[in-house]
Amino acid sequence: MYDAKLEVSKLLSKYAEGLNEQQLYDMLEVPPSPEMGDLALPCFKLSKHLRKPPVQIAESLAASMPKVDFIDKVEAVSGYVNIFLNRTIFVDKLLAEVLDTGKVFGSSDEGRGKNIVIDFSSPNIAKPFHIGHLRSTVIGNALYRMFKFMGYNCIGINYLGDWGTQFGKLIVAYKKWGDEDKVRKDLVKELVSLYVRFHEEAESDPSLEDEARYWFAQLEKGNEEALALWRWFVDISLEEYAKIYDVLGVKFDLFQGEAFFNDKMEPVVNELKAKGLLVESEGAMIVDLEDEDMPPCLILKSDGSTLYATRDITAAIYRKNTFDFYKCIYVTGVSQSLHFKQVFKVIEKMGYDWHKDLHHVPFGTVSIGGEKLATRTGKVILLEDLLTQAISKTAAIIEEKNADLPNKEEVACQMGVGAVIFSDLFSNRIKDVSFSWDEILNFDGETGPYVQYTHARACSVLRKAGGVELKAFDASLLKSDEEYSLAKTLADFPSKVKQALDELEPSIITRYLVDVAHDFNRFYHVHSILVEDEALRTSRLALTQAAKTVLKSGLELIGLSAPERV
RNA sequence: GCGCCUGUAGCUCAGUGGAUAGAGCGUUCGACUCCGACUCGAAAGGUCGCAGGUUCAACUCCUGUCAGGCGCACCA
């Protein structure tokens, strides 16, 4: 891959006293405005060492630089050495590479032979899939695709919330008020209304709580009636979630919920005990983390039953043994930050050096009008409703603008869903989100449909051009600001993917796509692509093809479709 | 009370210690005989929460402080 910055730092290292290539590479930066060049070296740090004022250093450095083909101009401006690259060479190298590598442009094989476990989505069984679950799902999915792009072998695990006292409540409610046909018909909706009813009735009749505890205990003991009902609830829920995952284009390699670990926790508890980590406190068994400035990690309740942390520690060990992961990533809300810090610390204390490969990827909280989402009070927006609305709005726009589109429904779905995913991946994941119908259904500006539309527009031009041998392009014809700036942005793709992965932050790709779309649209607006002059046409088409390639790869990395016509 | 996170334009947000702090929405003005106008250009809009400190240089690092969010023992 052509890295202009690397070439420049190689060259500079011959003239900058006491600085090696790597140091110069790290010091080189992109000036705030293109009039100041493509790369700049601030000379302030050299001042002390060289005992000369920065302005003088910059000037003598600029003067000593020899004439080379890939640099057009070197200027010294108030302490900076500004470097202007040769546009033709830059564009030539970039286009040649993108045309040559195509959809693998920006990818690598750095992950070959390494397993990445990504624990994401993980909805609670018998509860509706609402917009609160969306974030884990789309962030996890984007990370999955990004790691895969870099050659890693990914294992996406849906760690379903399929165990816990709520099943005792649900069994009681179903036995008292449930109706099999109704459940078969309305699925999770009916399970939720049973759950809600349980809480309403329990207000006036506390004995219901005891019954629920009894039935959960039965479930844990393996009572067949309880187990059968539990399995049925799980199956119903999974069936419904499957539809949503299908619409979102999300796949898992494994559905392995909490229940899976029920019979695997005891050995881990024993191990904790054997390693002298387990101590009794207020009747419960804990791992004390006071020396780590953390509250204790609860392992067993005073009645001897297990807890969230017990299960997560068990699951981590199981995953390490099963997949020998290079990294294991948990995509959950920020409210679980302390929990994961404790769990990771306990694993470290158990003597497992792979604790450093465990990563919590937190994201901010979703609220509606300042209130938190809660299934119990009905304060939720179902993802299904959101997607339906987004799709029908897109369908209406297509009907208005492009009624002759052949596969309208499919495209409406791709763009409607795309809008929702894109908006969720647009800001840094740690930011809290206040849900608003207006905002999420507004497709103007920096949105998924904008990027998808731009991609389709590029496709349209290429289609119209017919089969052209793009590799015959002449980069010297692409020297305008708009063309060069688009090429520079496209060249950033590999480093953006890398950065997004380093920071486990999909929004870096999302924002980058907006930059690409914007640069392409400006280029498109200022320059005609399908011009008479064949050489010019071929060259601009090659640039269009490169933009299309990057847009498509980028969209797919964050889990969006890139339809050719919209 | 303690801990973590967040505070940047009216709103939603970008911003690897470096040059004049940037987008989108909204507002105002402008560009369609033209490859798809879900487009493009321009204007207006800022004490980067506040106060200290480090530095040649701070939105960025450190300390303090204020505001909001989240968490802090038997839920997950």
XYZ file of C-alpha atoms in Angstrom, chain A residues 31-497:
467
model
C -2.679 20.762 8.138
C -6.041 22.276 9.055
C -6.646 23.506 5.560
C -5.618 22.183 2.125
C -4.031 25.510 1.163
C -1.369 24.694 3.741
C -0.430 21.513 1.969
C -1.002 17.814 2.467
C 1.410 17.145 5.277
C 3.122 19.368 7.779
C 5.993 19.048 10.205
C 5.780 21.336 13.226
C 9.314 22.266 14.242
C 8.680 23.572 17.744
C 9.840 20.437 19.505
C 13.135 20.526 17.627
C 13.808 23.991 18.878
C 15.225 23.040 22.245
C 17.383 20.251 20.900
C 18.760 22.208 17.944
C 19.038 25.456 19.896
C 17.459 27.423 17.108
C 14.087 29.136 16.772
C 11.397 26.957 15.132
C 10.926 29.381 12.267
C 14.586 29.077 11.356
C 14.548 25.288 11.597
C 11.533 25.068 9.332
C 13.144 27.371 6.825
C 16.448 25.586 6.657
C 14.709 22.209 6.513
C 12.482 23.362 3.688
C 15.458 24.781 1.838
C 17.516 21.631 2.184
C 14.816 19.322 0.834
C 15.815 18.030 -2.585
C 13.481 17.966 -5.542
C 11.728 14.600 -5.700
C 8.966 13.458 -8.008
C 6.305 12.791 -5.360
C 6.580 16.222 -3.756
C 5.563 19.328 -5.676
C 6.397 22.013 -3.207
C 7.836 22.522 0.269
C 7.131 25.693 2.202
C 8.211 26.989 5.570
C 5.411 28.854 7.289
C 5.802 30.183 10.819
C 7.516 27.161 12.267
C 5.907 24.531 10.084
C 7.327 22.734 7.078
C 4.371 22.369 4.753
C 4.567 19.700 2.121
C 2.510 19.609 -1.050
C 2.374 16.179 -2.624
C 2.379 15.602 -6.322
C -1.288 15.060 -7.039
C -0.804 12.905 -10.107
C 1.422 10.396 -8.375
C -0.815 10.245 -5.342
C -4.014 9.733 -7.323
C -2.317 7.262 -9.611
C -1.125 5.054 -6.771
C -4.440 5.234 -4.951
C -6.625 4.412 -7.943
C -4.343 1.633 -9.105
C -4.546 0.062 -5.685
C -8.297 0.357 -5.246
C -9.042 -0.913 -8.750
C -6.640 -3.753 -8.224
C -7.779 -4.874 -4.790
C -11.469 -4.020 -5.145
C -13.612 -5.079 -2.244
C -10.656 -6.129 -0.136
C -9.186 -2.617 -0.259
C -8.546 -1.602 3.318
C -8.638 -5.127 4.681
C -5.711 -7.148 5.918
C -4.822 -10.565 7.229
C -3.487 -9.367 10.566
C -6.082 -11.504 12.289
C -5.296 -14.765 10.573
C -5.548 -17.659 12.968
C -6.906 -15.499 15.781
C -10.308 -16.009 17.329
C -12.439 -13.122 18.517
C -15.425 -13.839 20.717
C -18.047 -11.102 20.591
C -20.844 -11.267 23.112
C -23.615 -8.985 21.935
C -27.334 -8.307 21.634
C -28.285 -10.733 24.427
C -31.971 -9.889 24.898
C -34.000 -11.194 27.806
C -36.266 -14.053 26.913
C -39.981 -13.366 27.136
C -39.390 -9.659 26.862
C -39.948 -7.589 23.773
C -37.021 -6.541 21.647
C -36.967 -2.810 22.165
C -34.719 0.031 21.084
C -32.554 -0.447 24.159
C -31.351 -3.766 22.725
C -30.647 -2.224 19.360
C -27.383 -0.618 20.366
C -25.695 -3.766 21.588
C -26.907 -5.552 18.485
C -25.696 -3.048 15.910
C -22.425 -2.174 17.668
C -21.605 -5.845 18.169
C -22.499 -6.629 14.598
C -20.321 -3.819 13.272
C -17.359 -4.970 15.369
C -17.928 -8.505 14.141
C -17.764 -7.377 10.529
C -14.763 -5.153 11.123
C -12.742 -7.903 12.777
C -13.689 -10.280 10.001
C -12.533 -7.709 7.444
C -9.131 -7.748 9.123
C -8.889 -11.496 8.826
C -9.960 -12.538 12.313
C -12.146 -15.527 12.905
C -15.170 -14.243 14.797
C -17.519 -16.103 17.085
C -20.644 -14.041 17.656
C -22.430 -15.195 20.768
C -25.928 -14.225 21.760
C -25.804 -14.578 25.522
C -29.537 -14.744 26.000
C -31.060 -13.758 29.313
C -32.832 -17.074 29.491
C -32.689 -17.812 33.206
C -33.708 -16.125 36.398
C -36.526 -15.474 38.803
C -38.655 -13.840 36.112
C -39.367 -17.322 34.803
C -40.932 -18.256 38.130
C -43.226 -15.259 37.729
C -44.018 -16.128 34.172
C -44.862 -19.732 35.018
C -47.205 -18.605 37.788
C -48.856 -16.033 35.548
C -49.280 -18.495 32.712
C -50.734 -21.182 34.932
C -53.203 -18.738 36.452
C -54.266 -16.582 33.538
C -52.531 -17.913 30.438
C -54.104 -19.282 27.329
C -52.116 -21.506 25.003
C -53.759 -20.322 21.793
C -53.305 -16.719 22.715
C -49.619 -17.233 23.411
C -49.186 -19.102 20.135
C -50.839 -16.252 18.336
C -49.345 -13.182 19.986
C -46.076 -14.737 21.161
C -43.869 -12.424 23.200
C -46.555 -9.755 23.356
C -48.748 -12.159 25.298
C -45.873 -13.245 27.524
C -45.220 -9.619 28.367
C -48.819 -8.924 29.232
C -48.762 -11.950 31.519
C -45.602 -10.618 33.112
C -47.095 -7.157 33.532
C -50.271 -8.640 34.987
C -48.220 -10.607 37.476
C -46.673 -7.404 38.780
C -50.011 -5.648 38.971
C -51.660 -8.471 40.886
C -48.640 -8.987 43.124
C -49.083 -5.449 44.435
C -52.234 -6.511 46.256
C -51.363 -10.183 46.695
C -47.765 -10.617 47.892
C -48.210 -14.399 48.075
C -47.751 -14.451 44.309
C -44.088 -13.602 44.819
C -43.704 -16.662 47.020
C -45.326 -18.793 44.364
C -42.971 -17.388 41.783
C -39.979 -18.208 43.972
C -41.350 -21.698 44.418
C -41.674 -22.254 40.685
C -38.250 -20.866 39.936
C -36.858 -23.264 42.529
C -38.741 -26.061 40.791
C -37.206 -24.981 37.524
C -33.734 -25.113 39.014
C -34.445 -28.585 40.418
C -35.399 -29.789 36.976
C -39.157 -30.178 37.493
C -40.459 -31.370 34.143
C -43.544 -29.207 33.974
C -41.535 -26.112 34.761
C -38.803 -27.041 32.295
C -41.301 -27.680 29.521
C -42.899 -24.294 30.006
C -39.478 -22.621 30.173
C -38.377 -24.241 26.911
C -41.597 -23.170 25.294
C -41.101 -19.564 26.377
C -37.550 -19.655 25.062
C -38.585 -21.104 21.716
C -41.348 -18.574 21.235
C -39.023 -15.699 21.993
C -36.240 -16.941 19.762
C -38.647 -17.368 16.913
C -39.662 -13.770 17.224
C -36.120 -12.449 17.649
C -35.047 -14.400 14.576
C -37.327 -12.261 12.432
C -35.773 -9.072 13.753
C -32.221 -10.327 13.328
C -33.130 -11.285 9.807
C -34.375 -7.793 8.990
C -31.298 -6.251 10.605
C -29.002 -8.639 8.747
C -27.412 -9.831 11.976
C -26.187 -13.376 12.438
C -24.828 -15.256 15.426
C -22.578 -18.243 15.476
C -23.952 -19.329 18.783
C -27.064 -18.799 20.859
C -25.732 -19.676 24.249
C -27.721 -18.197 27.062
C -27.231 -18.045 30.784
C -29.044 -21.338 31.324
C -26.251 -23.111 29.460
C -23.920 -22.392 32.359
C -26.213 -23.606 35.135
C -24.330 -26.872 35.608
C -20.901 -25.364 34.966
C -20.673 -22.908 37.832
C -20.016 -25.275 40.707
C -16.494 -26.215 39.598
C -15.675 -22.538 39.199
C -16.952 -21.739 42.683
C -14.807 -24.585 43.978
C -11.835 -23.241 42.090
C -12.337 -19.824 43.652
C -12.493 -21.484 47.026
C -9.383 -23.579 46.375
C -7.472 -20.488 45.310
C -8.430 -18.837 48.576
C -10.330 -16.025 46.935
C -13.745 -16.786 48.339
C -14.582 -15.253 51.689
C -17.781 -15.114 53.684
C -19.357 -11.718 54.269
C -22.783 -10.928 55.662
C -23.825 -14.479 54.910
C -22.828 -14.319 51.260
C -19.683 -15.567 49.570
C -17.638 -12.864 47.920
C -14.299 -12.111 46.349
C -12.923 -9.167 48.234
C -11.619 -6.442 45.933
C -10.890 -3.787 48.506
C -7.193 -3.749 47.636
C -8.272 -2.882 44.089
C -10.509 -0.043 45.282
C -13.586 -1.856 44.147
C -16.654 -3.114 45.921
C -16.673 -6.874 46.522
C -17.730 -9.252 43.782
C -20.639 -11.403 44.941
C -20.316 -15.029 43.991
C -22.954 -16.801 46.094
C -26.034 -15.394 47.778
C -26.594 -16.235 51.439
C -28.952 -19.016 50.324
C -26.118 -20.486 48.294
C -27.472 -19.638 44.854
C -25.370 -18.107 42.141
C -25.301 -14.599 40.731
C -24.661 -12.690 37.534
C -20.931 -12.459 38.222
C -20.678 -16.199 38.942
C -22.169 -16.921 35.564
C -20.008 -14.432 33.700
C -16.806 -15.734 35.248
C -17.873 -19.250 34.339
C -18.776 -18.214 30.805
C -15.443 -16.450 30.299
C -13.485 -19.526 31.383
C -15.662 -21.751 29.227
C -15.121 -19.504 26.217
C -11.373 -19.405 26.756
C -11.251 -23.195 26.943
C -13.522 -23.653 23.953
C -12.334 -20.954 21.574
C -8.922 -19.975 22.917
C -9.845 -16.438 22.010
C -7.403 -13.681 21.160
C -9.956 -11.229 22.475
C -13.322 -11.608 24.105
C -15.547 -8.582 23.734
C -18.676 -7.758 25.718
C -21.001 -5.210 24.177
C -23.350 -3.969 26.906
C -24.681 -0.783 28.420
C -22.343 1.453 30.381
C -24.286 0.651 33.539
C -22.479 -2.683 33.623
C -18.999 -1.169 33.642
C -18.277 -1.895 37.278
C -19.622 -5.414 36.961
C -17.195 -6.233 34.162
C -14.302 -4.538 35.913
C -14.952 -6.783 38.887
C -15.386 -9.918 36.818
C -12.157 -9.258 34.892
C -10.320 -8.596 38.129
C -11.536 -11.820 39.710
C -10.341 -13.713 36.643
C -6.964 -12.016 37.003
C -6.825 -12.988 40.660
C -7.555 -16.568 39.662
C -4.226 -16.427 37.896
C -5.418 -16.341 34.310
C -3.169 -14.062 32.302
C -5.757 -13.878 29.534
C -7.764 -11.504 31.684
C -6.068 -8.785 29.619
C -7.842 -10.073 26.516
C -11.275 -9.383 27.976
C -12.786 -6.115 26.838
C -15.965 -4.433 27.879
C -17.357 -2.207 25.129
C -19.874 0.032 26.884
C -22.435 2.247 25.259
C -24.630 5.072 26.553
C -28.149 4.786 27.831
C -31.243 5.201 25.671
C -34.049 7.234 27.163
C -37.370 8.561 25.970
C -38.195 12.103 26.990
C -35.805 11.889 29.921
C -37.254 8.623 31.213
C -35.564 5.275 31.177
C -37.051 2.418 29.207
C -38.912 -0.163 31.221
C -40.807 -3.167 29.966
C -42.756 -3.437 33.167
C -44.368 -0.026 32.845
C -44.777 -0.219 29.110
C -42.316 2.645 28.654
C -40.728 1.135 25.568
C -40.520 1.510 21.844
C -40.479 -1.836 20.152
C -37.784 -2.262 17.578
C -40.304 -3.905 15.324
C -42.450 -0.750 15.343
C -39.458 1.453 14.731
C -38.275 -0.608 11.770
C -41.778 -0.761 10.329
C -42.107 3.003 10.510
C -38.685 3.602 9.003
C -39.371 1.180 6.170
C -42.782 2.610 5.335
C -41.386 6.120 5.339
C -38.644 5.061 2.939
C -41.213 3.294 0.785
C -43.231 6.501 0.566
C -40.174 8.480 -0.513
C -39.320 5.911 -3.179
C -42.909 5.984 -4.400
C -42.648 9.712 -4.786
C -39.180 9.979 -6.325
C -38.579 6.742 -8.143
C -41.823 4.803 -8.535
C -40.443 2.662 -11.360
C -37.766 1.055 -9.220
C -37.994 -2.697 -9.807
C -37.486 -4.080 -6.275
C -39.049 -1.237 -4.325
C -39.915 -3.233 -1.237
C -36.494 -4.710 -0.791
C -34.814 -1.332 -1.198
C -37.263 0.352 1.174
C -36.314 -2.238 3.753
C -32.576 -1.816 3.156
C -32.757 1.933 3.455
C -35.249 2.144 6.285
C -33.260 -0.310 8.357
C -30.075 1.375 7.212
C -31.295 4.716 8.512
C -31.944 3.227 11.939
C -28.626 1.400 12.191
C -26.661 4.334 10.824
C -28.103 6.788 13.293
C -27.337 4.431 16.152
C -23.721 4.116 15.008
C -23.215 7.782 14.232
C -22.117 9.185 17.585
C -19.447 7.852 19.888
C -21.008 4.845 21.514
C -20.516 6.184 25.031
C -22.943 9.069 24.488
C -26.403 8.749 25.966
C -29.205 8.760 23.434
C -32.528 10.461 23.825
C -34.868 8.698 21.485
C -36.916 10.861 19.167
C -39.115 9.713 16.313
C -38.491 12.943 14.445
C -34.751 12.574 14.587
C -34.534 8.936 13.689
C -36.989 9.271 10.795
C -35.328 12.379 9.419
C -33.315 11.190 6.432
C -31.817 14.573 5.553
C -28.178 15.327 6.034
C -25.653 12.937 7.530
C -27.715 9.766 7.409
C -27.649 6.221 6.123
C -29.921 7.011 3.162
C -27.592 9.860 2.165
C -24.624 7.510 1.965
C -26.661 4.759 0.318
C -28.045 7.246 -2.189
C -24.545 8.434 -3.006
C -23.404 4.874 -3.554
C -26.366 4.205 -5.852
C -25.605 7.394 -7.732
C -22.035 6.240 -8.365
C -23.389 2.875 -9.493
C -25.778 4.629 -11.834
C -23.015 6.587 -13.540
C -20.886 3.474 -13.943
C -23.852 1.569 -15.328
C -24.545 4.279 -17.839
C -20.931 4.295 -18.940
C -21.081 0.633 -19.836
C -18.037 -1.605 -19.842
C -14.941 0.561 -19.760
C -11.408 -0.577 -19.048
C -10.951 1.622 -15.989
C -7.326 0.679 -15.486
C -6.545 2.804 -18.534
C -7.162 5.910 -16.394
C -4.761 8.823 -16.528
C -4.238 10.296 -13.068
C -2.768 13.487 -14.467
C -6.282 14.411 -15.581
C -7.590 14.297 -12.007
C -5.777 17.245 -10.506
C -8.680 19.480 -9.508
C -9.300 20.210 -5.837
C -12.497 18.157 -5.835
C -10.904 15.128 -7.466
C -7.773 15.238 -5.388
C -9.646 15.771 -2.171
C -11.895 12.787 -2.895
C -8.845 10.653 -3.637
C -7.200 11.727 -0.381
C -10.313 10.837 1.582
C -10.539 7.446 -0.115
C -6.915 6.780 0.750
C -7.795 7.170 4.435
C -10.047 4.131 4.425
C -7.503 1.542 5.623
C -6.332 3.674 8.521
C -9.924 4.485 9.505
C -10.778 0.803 9.700
